[in-house]
mmCIF file of C-alpha atoms in Angstrom:
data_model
loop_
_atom_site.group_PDB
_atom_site.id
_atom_site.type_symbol
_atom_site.label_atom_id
_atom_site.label_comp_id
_atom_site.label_asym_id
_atom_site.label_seq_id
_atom_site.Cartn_x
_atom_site.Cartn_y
_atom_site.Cartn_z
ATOM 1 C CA UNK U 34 39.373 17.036 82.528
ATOM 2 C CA UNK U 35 36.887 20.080 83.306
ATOM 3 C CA UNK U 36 33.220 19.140 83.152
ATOM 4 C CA UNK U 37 31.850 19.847 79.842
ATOM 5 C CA UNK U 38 29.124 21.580 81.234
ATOM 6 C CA UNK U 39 31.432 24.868 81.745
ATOM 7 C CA UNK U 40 30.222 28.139 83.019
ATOM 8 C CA UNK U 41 28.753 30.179 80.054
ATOM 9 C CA UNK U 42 28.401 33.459 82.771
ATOM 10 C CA UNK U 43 31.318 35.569 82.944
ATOM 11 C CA UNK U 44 32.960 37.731 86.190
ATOM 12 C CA UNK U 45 32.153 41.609 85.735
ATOM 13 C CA UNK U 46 34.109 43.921 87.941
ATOM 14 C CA UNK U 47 31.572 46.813 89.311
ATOM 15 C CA UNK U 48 34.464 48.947 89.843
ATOM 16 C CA UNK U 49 36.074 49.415 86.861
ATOM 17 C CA UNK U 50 34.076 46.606 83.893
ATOM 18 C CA UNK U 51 37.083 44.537 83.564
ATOM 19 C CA UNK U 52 35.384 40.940 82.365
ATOM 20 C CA UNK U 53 36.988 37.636 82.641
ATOM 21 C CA UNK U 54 35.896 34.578 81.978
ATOM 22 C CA UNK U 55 33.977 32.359 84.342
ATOM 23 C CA UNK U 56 36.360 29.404 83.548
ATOM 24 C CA UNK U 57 39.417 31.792 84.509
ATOM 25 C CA UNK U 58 41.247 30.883 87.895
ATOM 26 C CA UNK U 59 41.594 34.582 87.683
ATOM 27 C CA UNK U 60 39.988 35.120 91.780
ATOM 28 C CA UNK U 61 40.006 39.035 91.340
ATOM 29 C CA UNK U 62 39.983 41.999 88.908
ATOM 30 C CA UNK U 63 43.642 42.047 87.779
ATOM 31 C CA UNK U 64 42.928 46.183 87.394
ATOM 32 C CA UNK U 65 41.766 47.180 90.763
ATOM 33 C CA UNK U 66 42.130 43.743 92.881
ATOM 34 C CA UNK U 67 38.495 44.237 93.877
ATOM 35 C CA UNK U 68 36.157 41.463 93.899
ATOM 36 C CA UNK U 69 33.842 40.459 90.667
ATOM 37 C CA UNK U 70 30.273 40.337 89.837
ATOM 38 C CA UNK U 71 28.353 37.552 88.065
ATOM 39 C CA UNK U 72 27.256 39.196 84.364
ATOM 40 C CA UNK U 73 25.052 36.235 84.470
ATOM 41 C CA UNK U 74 22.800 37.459 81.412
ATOM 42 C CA UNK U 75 21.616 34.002 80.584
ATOM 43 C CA UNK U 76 19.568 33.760 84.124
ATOM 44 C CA UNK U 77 15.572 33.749 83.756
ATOM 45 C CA UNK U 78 13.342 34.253 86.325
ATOM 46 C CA UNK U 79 11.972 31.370 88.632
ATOM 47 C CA UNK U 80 8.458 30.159 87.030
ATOM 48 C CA UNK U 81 6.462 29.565 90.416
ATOM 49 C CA UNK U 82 3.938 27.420 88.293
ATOM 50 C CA UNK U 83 6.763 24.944 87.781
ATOM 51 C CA UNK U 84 8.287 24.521 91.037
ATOM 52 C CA UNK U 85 5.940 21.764 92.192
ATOM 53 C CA UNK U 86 7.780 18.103 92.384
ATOM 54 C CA UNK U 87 10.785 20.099 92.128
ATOM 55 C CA UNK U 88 13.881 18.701 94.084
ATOM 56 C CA UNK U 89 13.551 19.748 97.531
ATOM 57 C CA UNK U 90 16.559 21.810 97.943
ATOM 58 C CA UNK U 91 18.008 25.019 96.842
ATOM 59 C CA UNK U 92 18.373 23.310 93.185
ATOM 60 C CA UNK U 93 14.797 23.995 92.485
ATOM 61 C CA UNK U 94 15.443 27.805 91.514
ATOM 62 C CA UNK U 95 17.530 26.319 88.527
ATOM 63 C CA UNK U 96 16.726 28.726 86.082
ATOM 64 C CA UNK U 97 17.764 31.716 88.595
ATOM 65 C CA UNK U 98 21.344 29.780 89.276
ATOM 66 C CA UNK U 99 24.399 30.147 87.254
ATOM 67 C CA UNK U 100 25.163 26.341 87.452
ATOM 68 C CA UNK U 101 22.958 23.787 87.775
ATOM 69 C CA UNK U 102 22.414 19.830 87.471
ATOM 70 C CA UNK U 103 25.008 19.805 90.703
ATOM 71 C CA UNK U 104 27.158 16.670 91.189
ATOM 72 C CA UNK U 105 28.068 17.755 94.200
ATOM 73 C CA UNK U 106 24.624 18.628 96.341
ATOM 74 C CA UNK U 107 24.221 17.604 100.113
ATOM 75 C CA UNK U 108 20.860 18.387 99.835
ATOM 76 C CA UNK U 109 21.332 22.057 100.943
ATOM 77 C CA UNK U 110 18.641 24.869 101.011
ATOM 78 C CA UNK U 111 14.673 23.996 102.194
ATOM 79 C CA UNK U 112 15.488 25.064 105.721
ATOM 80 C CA UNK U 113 12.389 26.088 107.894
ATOM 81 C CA UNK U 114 10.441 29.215 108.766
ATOM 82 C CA UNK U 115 9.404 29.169 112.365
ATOM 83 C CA UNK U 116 7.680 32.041 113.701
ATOM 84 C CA UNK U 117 8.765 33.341 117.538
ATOM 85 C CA UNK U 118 6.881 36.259 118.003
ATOM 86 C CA UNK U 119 3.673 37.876 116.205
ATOM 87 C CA UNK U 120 6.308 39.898 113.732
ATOM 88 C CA UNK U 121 9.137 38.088 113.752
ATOM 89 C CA UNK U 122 10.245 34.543 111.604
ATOM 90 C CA UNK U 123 13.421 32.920 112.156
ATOM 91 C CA UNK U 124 14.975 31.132 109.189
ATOM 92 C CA UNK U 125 16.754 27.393 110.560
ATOM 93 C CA UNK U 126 19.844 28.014 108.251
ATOM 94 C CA UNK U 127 21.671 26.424 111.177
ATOM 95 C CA UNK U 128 19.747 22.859 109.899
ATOM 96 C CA UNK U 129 21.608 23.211 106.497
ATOM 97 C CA UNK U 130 24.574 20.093 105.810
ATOM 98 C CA UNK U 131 27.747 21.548 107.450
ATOM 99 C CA UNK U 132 25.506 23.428 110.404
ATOM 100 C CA UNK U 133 25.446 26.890 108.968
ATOM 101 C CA UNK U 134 23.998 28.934 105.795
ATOM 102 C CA UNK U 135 27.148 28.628 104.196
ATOM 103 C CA UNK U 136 26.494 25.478 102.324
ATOM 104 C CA UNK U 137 24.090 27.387 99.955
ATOM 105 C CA UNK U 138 27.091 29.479 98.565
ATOM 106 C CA UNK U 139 29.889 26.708 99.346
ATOM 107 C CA UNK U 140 28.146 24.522 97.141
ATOM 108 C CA UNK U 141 27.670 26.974 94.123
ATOM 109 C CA UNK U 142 31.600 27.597 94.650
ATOM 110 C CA UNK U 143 32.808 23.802 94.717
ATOM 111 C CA UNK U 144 30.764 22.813 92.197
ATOM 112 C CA UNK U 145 32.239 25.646 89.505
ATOM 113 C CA UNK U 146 35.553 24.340 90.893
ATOM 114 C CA UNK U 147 34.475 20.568 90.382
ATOM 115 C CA UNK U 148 33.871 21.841 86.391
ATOM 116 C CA UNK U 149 36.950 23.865 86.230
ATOM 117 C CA UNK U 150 39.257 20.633 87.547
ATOM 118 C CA UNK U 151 41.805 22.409 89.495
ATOM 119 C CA UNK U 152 44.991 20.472 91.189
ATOM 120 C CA UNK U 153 43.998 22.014 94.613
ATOM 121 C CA UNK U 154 40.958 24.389 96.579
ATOM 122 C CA UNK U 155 42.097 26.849 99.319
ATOM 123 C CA UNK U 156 39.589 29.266 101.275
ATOM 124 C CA UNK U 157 39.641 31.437 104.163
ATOM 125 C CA UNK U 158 37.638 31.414 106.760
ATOM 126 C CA UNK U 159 36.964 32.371 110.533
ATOM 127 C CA UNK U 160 35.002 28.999 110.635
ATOM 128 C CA UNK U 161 31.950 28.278 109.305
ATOM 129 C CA UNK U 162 32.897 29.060 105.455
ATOM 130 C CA UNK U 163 35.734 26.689 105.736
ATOM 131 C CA UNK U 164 34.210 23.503 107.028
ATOM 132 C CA UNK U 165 31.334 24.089 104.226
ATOM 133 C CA UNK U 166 33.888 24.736 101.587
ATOM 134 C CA UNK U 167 36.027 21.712 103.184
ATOM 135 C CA UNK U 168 32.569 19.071 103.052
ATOM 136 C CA UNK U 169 31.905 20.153 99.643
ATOM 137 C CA UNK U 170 35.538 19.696 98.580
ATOM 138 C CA UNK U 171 35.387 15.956 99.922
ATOM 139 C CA UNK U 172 32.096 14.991 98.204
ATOM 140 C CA UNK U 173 33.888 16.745 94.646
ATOM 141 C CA UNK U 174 37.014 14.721 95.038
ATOM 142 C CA UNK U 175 39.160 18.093 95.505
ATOM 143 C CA UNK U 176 42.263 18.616 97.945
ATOM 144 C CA UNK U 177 41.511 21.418 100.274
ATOM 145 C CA UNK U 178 43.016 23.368 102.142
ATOM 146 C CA UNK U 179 41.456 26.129 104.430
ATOM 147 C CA UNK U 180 43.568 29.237 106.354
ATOM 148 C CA UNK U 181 41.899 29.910 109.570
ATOM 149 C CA UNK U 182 42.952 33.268 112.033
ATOM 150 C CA UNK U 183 44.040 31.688 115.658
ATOM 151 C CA UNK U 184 41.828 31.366 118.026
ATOM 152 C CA UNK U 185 38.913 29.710 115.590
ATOM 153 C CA UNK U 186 36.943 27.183 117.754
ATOM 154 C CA UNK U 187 38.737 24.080 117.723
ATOM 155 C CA UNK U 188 35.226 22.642 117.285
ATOM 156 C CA UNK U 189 35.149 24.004 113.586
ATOM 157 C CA UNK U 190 39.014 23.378 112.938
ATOM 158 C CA UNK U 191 38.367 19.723 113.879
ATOM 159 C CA UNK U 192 35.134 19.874 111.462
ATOM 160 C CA UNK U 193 37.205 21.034 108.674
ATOM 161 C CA UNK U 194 40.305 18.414 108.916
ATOM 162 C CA UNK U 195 37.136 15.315 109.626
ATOM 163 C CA UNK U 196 36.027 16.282 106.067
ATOM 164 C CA UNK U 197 39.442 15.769 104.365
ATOM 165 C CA UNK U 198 40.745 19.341 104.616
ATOM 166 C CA UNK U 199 44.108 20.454 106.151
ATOM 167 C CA UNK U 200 43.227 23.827 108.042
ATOM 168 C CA UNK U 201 46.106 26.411 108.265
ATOM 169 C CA UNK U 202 46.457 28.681 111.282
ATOM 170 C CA UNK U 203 47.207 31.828 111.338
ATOM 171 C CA UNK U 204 48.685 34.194 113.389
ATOM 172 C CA UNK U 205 46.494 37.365 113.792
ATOM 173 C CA UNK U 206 43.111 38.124 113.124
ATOM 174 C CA UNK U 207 40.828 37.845 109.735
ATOM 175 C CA UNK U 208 42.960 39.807 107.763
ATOM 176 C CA UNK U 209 45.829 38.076 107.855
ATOM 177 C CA UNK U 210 43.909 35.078 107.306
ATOM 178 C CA UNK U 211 42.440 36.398 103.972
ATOM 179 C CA UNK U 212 45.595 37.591 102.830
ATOM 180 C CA UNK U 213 47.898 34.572 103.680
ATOM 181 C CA UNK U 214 44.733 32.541 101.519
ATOM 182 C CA UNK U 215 45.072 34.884 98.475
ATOM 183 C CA UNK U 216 49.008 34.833 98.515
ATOM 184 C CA UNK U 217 48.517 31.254 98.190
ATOM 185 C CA UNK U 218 45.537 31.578 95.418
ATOM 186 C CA UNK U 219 48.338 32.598 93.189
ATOM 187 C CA UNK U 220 49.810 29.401 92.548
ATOM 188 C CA UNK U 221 49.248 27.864 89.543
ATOM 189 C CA UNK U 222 46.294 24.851 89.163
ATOM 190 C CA UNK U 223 44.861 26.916 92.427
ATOM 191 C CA UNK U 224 41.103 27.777 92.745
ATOM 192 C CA UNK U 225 40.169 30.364 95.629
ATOM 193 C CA UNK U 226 37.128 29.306 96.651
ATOM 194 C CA UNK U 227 35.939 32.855 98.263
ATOM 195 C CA UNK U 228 33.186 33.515 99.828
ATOM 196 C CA UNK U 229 33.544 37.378 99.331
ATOM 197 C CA UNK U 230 35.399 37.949 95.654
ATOM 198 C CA UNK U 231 33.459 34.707 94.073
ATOM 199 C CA UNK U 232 30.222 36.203 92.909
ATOM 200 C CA UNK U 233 28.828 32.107 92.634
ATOM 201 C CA UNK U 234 28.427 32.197 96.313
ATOM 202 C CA UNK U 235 26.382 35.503 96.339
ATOM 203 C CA UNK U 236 24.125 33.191 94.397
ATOM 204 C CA UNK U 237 24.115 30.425 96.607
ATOM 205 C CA UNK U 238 23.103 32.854 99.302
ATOM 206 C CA UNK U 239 20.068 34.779 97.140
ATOM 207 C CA UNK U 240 17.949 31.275 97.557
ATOM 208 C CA UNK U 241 17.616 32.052 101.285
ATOM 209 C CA UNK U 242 15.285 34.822 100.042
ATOM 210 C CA UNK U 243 13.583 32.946 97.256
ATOM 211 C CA UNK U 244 12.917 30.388 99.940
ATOM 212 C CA UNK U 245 10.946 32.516 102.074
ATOM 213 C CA UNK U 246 9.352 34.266 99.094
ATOM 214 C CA UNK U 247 7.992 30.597 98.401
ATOM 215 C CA UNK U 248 7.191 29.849 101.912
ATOM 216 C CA UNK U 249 5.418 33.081 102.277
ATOM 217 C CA UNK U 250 3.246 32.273 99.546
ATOM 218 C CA UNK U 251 5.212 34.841 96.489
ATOM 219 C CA UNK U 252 4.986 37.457 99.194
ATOM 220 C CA UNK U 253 8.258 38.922 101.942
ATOM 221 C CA UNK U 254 8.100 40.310 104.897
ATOM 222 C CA UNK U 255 8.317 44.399 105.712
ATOM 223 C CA UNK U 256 11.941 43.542 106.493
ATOM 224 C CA UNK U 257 15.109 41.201 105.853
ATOM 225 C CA UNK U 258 17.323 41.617 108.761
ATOM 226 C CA UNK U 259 20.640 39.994 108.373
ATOM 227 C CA UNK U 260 23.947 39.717 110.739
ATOM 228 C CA UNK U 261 27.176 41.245 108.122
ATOM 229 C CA UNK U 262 30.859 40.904 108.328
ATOM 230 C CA UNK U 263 32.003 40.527 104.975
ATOM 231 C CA UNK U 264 28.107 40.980 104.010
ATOM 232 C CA UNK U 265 27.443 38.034 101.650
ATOM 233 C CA UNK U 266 23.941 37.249 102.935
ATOM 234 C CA UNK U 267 22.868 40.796 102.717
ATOM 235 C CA UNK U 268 24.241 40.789 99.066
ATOM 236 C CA UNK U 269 22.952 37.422 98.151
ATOM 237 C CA UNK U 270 19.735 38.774 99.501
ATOM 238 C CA UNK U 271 19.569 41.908 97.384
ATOM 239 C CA UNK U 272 19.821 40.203 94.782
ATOM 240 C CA UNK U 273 16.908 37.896 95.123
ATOM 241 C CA UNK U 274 14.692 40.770 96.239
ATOM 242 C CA UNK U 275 16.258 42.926 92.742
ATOM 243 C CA UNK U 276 15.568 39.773 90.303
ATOM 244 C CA UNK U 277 11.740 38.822 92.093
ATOM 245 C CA UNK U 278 10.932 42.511 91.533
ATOM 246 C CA UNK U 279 12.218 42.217 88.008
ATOM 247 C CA UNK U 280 10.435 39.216 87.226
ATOM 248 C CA UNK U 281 7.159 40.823 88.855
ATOM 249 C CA UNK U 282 7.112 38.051 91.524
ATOM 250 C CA UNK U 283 7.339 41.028 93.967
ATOM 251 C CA UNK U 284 5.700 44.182 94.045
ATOM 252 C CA UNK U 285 8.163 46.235 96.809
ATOM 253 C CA UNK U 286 11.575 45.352 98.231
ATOM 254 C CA UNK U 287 11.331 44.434 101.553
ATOM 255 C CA UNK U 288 14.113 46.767 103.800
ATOM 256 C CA UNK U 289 17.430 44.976 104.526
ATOM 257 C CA UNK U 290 18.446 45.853 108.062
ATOM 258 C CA UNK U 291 21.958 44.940 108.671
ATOM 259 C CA UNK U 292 23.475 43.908 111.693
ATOM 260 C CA UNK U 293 26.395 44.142 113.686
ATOM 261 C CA UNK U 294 28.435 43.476 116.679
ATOM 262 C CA UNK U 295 28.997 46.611 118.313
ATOM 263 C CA UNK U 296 32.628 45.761 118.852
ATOM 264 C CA UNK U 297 33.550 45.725 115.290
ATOM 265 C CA UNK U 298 30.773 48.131 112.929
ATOM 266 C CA UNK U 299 32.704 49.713 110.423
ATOM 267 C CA UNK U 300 29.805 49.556 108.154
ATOM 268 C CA UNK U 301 27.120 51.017 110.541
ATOM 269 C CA UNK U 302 29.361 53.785 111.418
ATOM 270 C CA UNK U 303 30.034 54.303 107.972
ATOM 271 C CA UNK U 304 26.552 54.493 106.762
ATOM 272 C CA UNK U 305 25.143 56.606 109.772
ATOM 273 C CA UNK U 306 27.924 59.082 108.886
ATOM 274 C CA UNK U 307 26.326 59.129 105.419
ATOM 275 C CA UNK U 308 29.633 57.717 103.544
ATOM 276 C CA UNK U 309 29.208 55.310 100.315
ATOM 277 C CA UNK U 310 32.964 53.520 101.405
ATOM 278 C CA UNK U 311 34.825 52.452 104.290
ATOM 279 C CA UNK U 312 37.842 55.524 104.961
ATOM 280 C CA UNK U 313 40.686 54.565 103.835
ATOM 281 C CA UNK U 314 42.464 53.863 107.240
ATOM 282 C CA UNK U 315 43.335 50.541 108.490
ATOM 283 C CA UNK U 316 40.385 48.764 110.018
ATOM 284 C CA UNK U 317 40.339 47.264 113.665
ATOM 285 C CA UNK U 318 38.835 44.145 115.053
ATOM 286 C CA UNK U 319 38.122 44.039 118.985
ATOM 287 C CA UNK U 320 37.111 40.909 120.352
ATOM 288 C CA UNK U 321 33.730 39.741 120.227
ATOM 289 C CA UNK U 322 31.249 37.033 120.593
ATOM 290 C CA UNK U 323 30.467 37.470 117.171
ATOM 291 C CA UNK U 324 33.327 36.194 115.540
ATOM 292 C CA UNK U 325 31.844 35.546 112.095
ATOM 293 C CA UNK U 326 31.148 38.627 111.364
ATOM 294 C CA UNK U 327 33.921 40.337 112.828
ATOM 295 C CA UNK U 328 35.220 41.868 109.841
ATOM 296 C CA UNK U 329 37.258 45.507 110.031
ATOM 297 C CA UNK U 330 37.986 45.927 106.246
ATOM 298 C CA UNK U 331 34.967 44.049 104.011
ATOM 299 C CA UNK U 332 36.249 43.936 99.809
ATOM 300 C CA UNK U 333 32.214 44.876 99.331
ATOM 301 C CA UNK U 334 31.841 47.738 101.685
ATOM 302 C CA UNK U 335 30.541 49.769 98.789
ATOM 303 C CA UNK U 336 28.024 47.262 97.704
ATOM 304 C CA UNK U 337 26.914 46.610 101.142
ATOM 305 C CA UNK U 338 26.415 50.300 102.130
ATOM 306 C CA UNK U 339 24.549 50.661 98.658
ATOM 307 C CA UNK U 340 22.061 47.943 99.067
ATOM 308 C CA UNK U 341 20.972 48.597 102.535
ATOM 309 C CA UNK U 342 20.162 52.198 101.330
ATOM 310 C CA UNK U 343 18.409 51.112 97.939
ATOM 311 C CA UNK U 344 16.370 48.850 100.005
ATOM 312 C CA UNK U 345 14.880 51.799 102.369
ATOM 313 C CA UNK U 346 16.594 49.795 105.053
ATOM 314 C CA UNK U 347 19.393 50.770 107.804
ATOM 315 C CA UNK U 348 22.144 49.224 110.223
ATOM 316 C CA UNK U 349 21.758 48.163 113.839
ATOM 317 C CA UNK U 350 24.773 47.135 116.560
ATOM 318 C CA UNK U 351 24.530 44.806 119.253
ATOM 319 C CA UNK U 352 26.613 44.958 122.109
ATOM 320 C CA UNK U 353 28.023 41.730 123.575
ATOM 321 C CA UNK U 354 25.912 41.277 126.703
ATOM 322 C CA UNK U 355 22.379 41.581 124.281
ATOM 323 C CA UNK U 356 24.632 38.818 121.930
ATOM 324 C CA UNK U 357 24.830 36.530 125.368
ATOM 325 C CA UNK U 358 21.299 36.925 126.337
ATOM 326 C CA UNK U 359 19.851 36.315 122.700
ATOM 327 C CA UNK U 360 21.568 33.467 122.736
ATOM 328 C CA UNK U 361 20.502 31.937 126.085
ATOM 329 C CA UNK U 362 16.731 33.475 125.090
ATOM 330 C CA UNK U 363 16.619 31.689 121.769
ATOM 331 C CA UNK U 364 18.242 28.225 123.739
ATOM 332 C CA UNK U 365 15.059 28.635 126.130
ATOM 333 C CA UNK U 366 12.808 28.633 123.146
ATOM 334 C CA UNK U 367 14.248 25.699 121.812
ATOM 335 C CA UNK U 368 16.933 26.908 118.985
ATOM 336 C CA UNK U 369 20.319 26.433 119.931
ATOM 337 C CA UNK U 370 22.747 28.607 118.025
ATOM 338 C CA UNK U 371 26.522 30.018 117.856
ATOM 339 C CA UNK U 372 26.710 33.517 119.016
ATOM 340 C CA UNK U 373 27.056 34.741 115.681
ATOM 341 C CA UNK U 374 24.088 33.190 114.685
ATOM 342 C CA UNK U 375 22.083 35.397 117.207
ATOM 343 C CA UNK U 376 22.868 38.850 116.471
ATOM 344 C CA UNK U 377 19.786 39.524 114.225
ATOM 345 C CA UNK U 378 17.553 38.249 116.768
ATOM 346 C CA UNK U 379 19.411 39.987 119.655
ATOM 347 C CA UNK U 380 18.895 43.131 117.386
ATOM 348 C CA UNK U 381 15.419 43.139 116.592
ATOM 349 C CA UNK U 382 13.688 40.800 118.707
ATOM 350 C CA UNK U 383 11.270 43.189 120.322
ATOM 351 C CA UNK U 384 10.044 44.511 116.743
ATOM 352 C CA UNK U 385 6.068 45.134 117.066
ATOM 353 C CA UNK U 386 5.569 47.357 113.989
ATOM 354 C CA UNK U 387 6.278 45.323 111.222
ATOM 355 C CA UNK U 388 7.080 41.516 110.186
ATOM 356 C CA UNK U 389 10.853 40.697 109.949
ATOM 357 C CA UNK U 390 12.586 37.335 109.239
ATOM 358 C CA UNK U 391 16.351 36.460 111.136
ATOM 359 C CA UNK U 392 18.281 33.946 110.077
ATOM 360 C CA UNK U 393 19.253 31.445 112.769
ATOM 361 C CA UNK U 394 23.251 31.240 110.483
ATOM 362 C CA UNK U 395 24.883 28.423 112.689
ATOM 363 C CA UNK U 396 24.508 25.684 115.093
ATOM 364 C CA UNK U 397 25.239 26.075 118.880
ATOM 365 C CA UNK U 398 27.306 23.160 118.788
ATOM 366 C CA UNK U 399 30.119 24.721 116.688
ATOM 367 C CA UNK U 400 30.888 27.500 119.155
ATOM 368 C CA UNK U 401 29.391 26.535 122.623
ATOM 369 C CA UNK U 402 27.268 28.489 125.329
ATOM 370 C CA UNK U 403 28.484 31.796 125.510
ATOM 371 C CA UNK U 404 30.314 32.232 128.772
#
């Protein structure tokens, strides 16, 4: 039976306003086939007076979540802040459950599923999304199965099927992936548990920011810089930085600066050519180190391209030898992280002129020493 404790929020496409239900297996707008929103209007703001003796984990921002009292919680969220220069902070998301920030919107995603009581989960993923959906999907009690493109590190295939998960490989690159996933979201009893339509992961993700707006003593830094594929850390932090400045807990957004490989930028090239979308031609993904955000086509391109302007903020591209030596640099100071994981830093790790925070996304051990 669903959990009796059912989603009261309810999905909002930005496209078009087509609402749905937040109890509806319904995984996209059934007007456009664009992704949804969360018109969550029964969030409050976080009271910072009241988050002392609070769980220690991403839980604690309760009234700012569209779920809470989790059955499902590895603890996820609280990661450090470690500075490594003057300016720049790097957030340990790589510390999280599963080894990567995805557990703050994998968890948000499972645990609407655990409520909602489907027969069976599937996801797509190029790695990291899929083992957190897959741990999260063990401790819940749900089958799960995850469609991966070829050539995902066997290290993170053999993560997904130790938690219980069957991972399906596909021929191809992401795209193929996502759509093989979504032809299979249309079977009955089937909840998609995507990282990019599923607004309950965008979320999950926000708390990164409200973690560092805690840490920081209610303040951010100049600058959020974030690595983007399909963009869900960007989004999940414009939304923080929107809801803190609502709520008067902030009094400026910081600028987002997104990042990405230089092999595969459709969203860089699009913004520095001033466009508000991707053009409508197919998208193409070139190898790179950066796998996880190797993303030609992004559903949110629009969003993406809108928040990084809002915020004052702009896109940067790494090329794949400054990915490698980011990598081995942050090793040498102690961090270990996937190549994915590194962009941000290998992006703006010489900043002098104002403070930034990076997000250290995933664990070295997933992916190996760049070659």
């Amino acid at each position: 039976m669903p959990d009796t404790r059912t989603p009261t929020a309810s999905y909002l496409c930005p496209r078009d306003g087509t609402r749905a239900a937040a109890t509806t297996l319904t995984w996209c707008c059934p007007v456009c086939e664009g992704p949804w929103d969360l018109a969550a209007d029964d969030l409050s703001a976080v009271r910072p007076d009241a988050l002392s003796g609070r769980v220690n984990s991403l839980w604690r921002y309760e009234e700012a979540l569209p779920l809470s009292a989790p059955e499902v919680s590895l603890g996820e969220g609280r990661t450090p802040l470690v500075p490594l220069t003057a300016r720049v902070s790097a957030k340990l998301d790589y510390l999280m459950p599963t080894l990567s920030f995805k557990d703050r919107g994998a968890v948000m995603l499972v645990e609407l599923a655990r409520r909602l009581a489907p027969e069976r989960v599937v996801a797509d993923s190029s790695g990291n999304a899929g083992t957190s959906v897959a741990a999260y999907c063990a401790r819940a009690g749900l089958p799960c199965t995850v469609y991966v493109p070829e050539g995902t590190s066997p290290k993170k295939t053999e993560q997904i099927r130790a938690h219980g998960a069957r991972p399906e490989v596909v021929p191809g690159g992401r795209e193929a992936t996502a759509a093989a996933a979504r032809s299979a979201a249309g079977e009955a009893g089937t909840f998609y548990a995507s990282h990019v339509f599923n607004p309950y992961f965008l979320h999950g993700t926000k708390t990164y920011v409200y973690e560092i707006w805690e840490e920081l003593g209610g303040t951010l830094p100049d600058a959020l810089a974030v690595p983007v594929g399909n963009g869900t850390l960007l989004l999940g932090a414009a939304l923080a930085t929107g809801e803190l400045l609502a709520a008067g807990l902030i009094d400026r957004r910081p600028a987002l600066i997104a990042v990405q490989a230089e092999a595969v930028s459709p969203l860089a090239a699009a913004f520095h050519a001033g466009a508000e979308d991707l053009p409508d031609v197919p998208g193409r993904a070139s190898p790179t180190l950066a796998e996880g955000i190797a993303i030609p086509r992004p559903p949110r391109a629009r969003q993406i391209l809108a928040a990084v302007r809002e915020s004052g903020g702009t896109f940067l591209t790494v090329a794949e030898d400054r990915i490698r030596a980011a990598q081995r640099d942050l090793a040498a100071r102690g961090f270990f992280v996937e190549t994915t994981g590194v962009a941000c830093w290998a992006a703006v790790g010489d900043v002098t002129d104002r403070s930034v925070v990076v997000p250290l996304c995933g664990a070295g051990l997933k992916t190996g020493l760049a070659p």
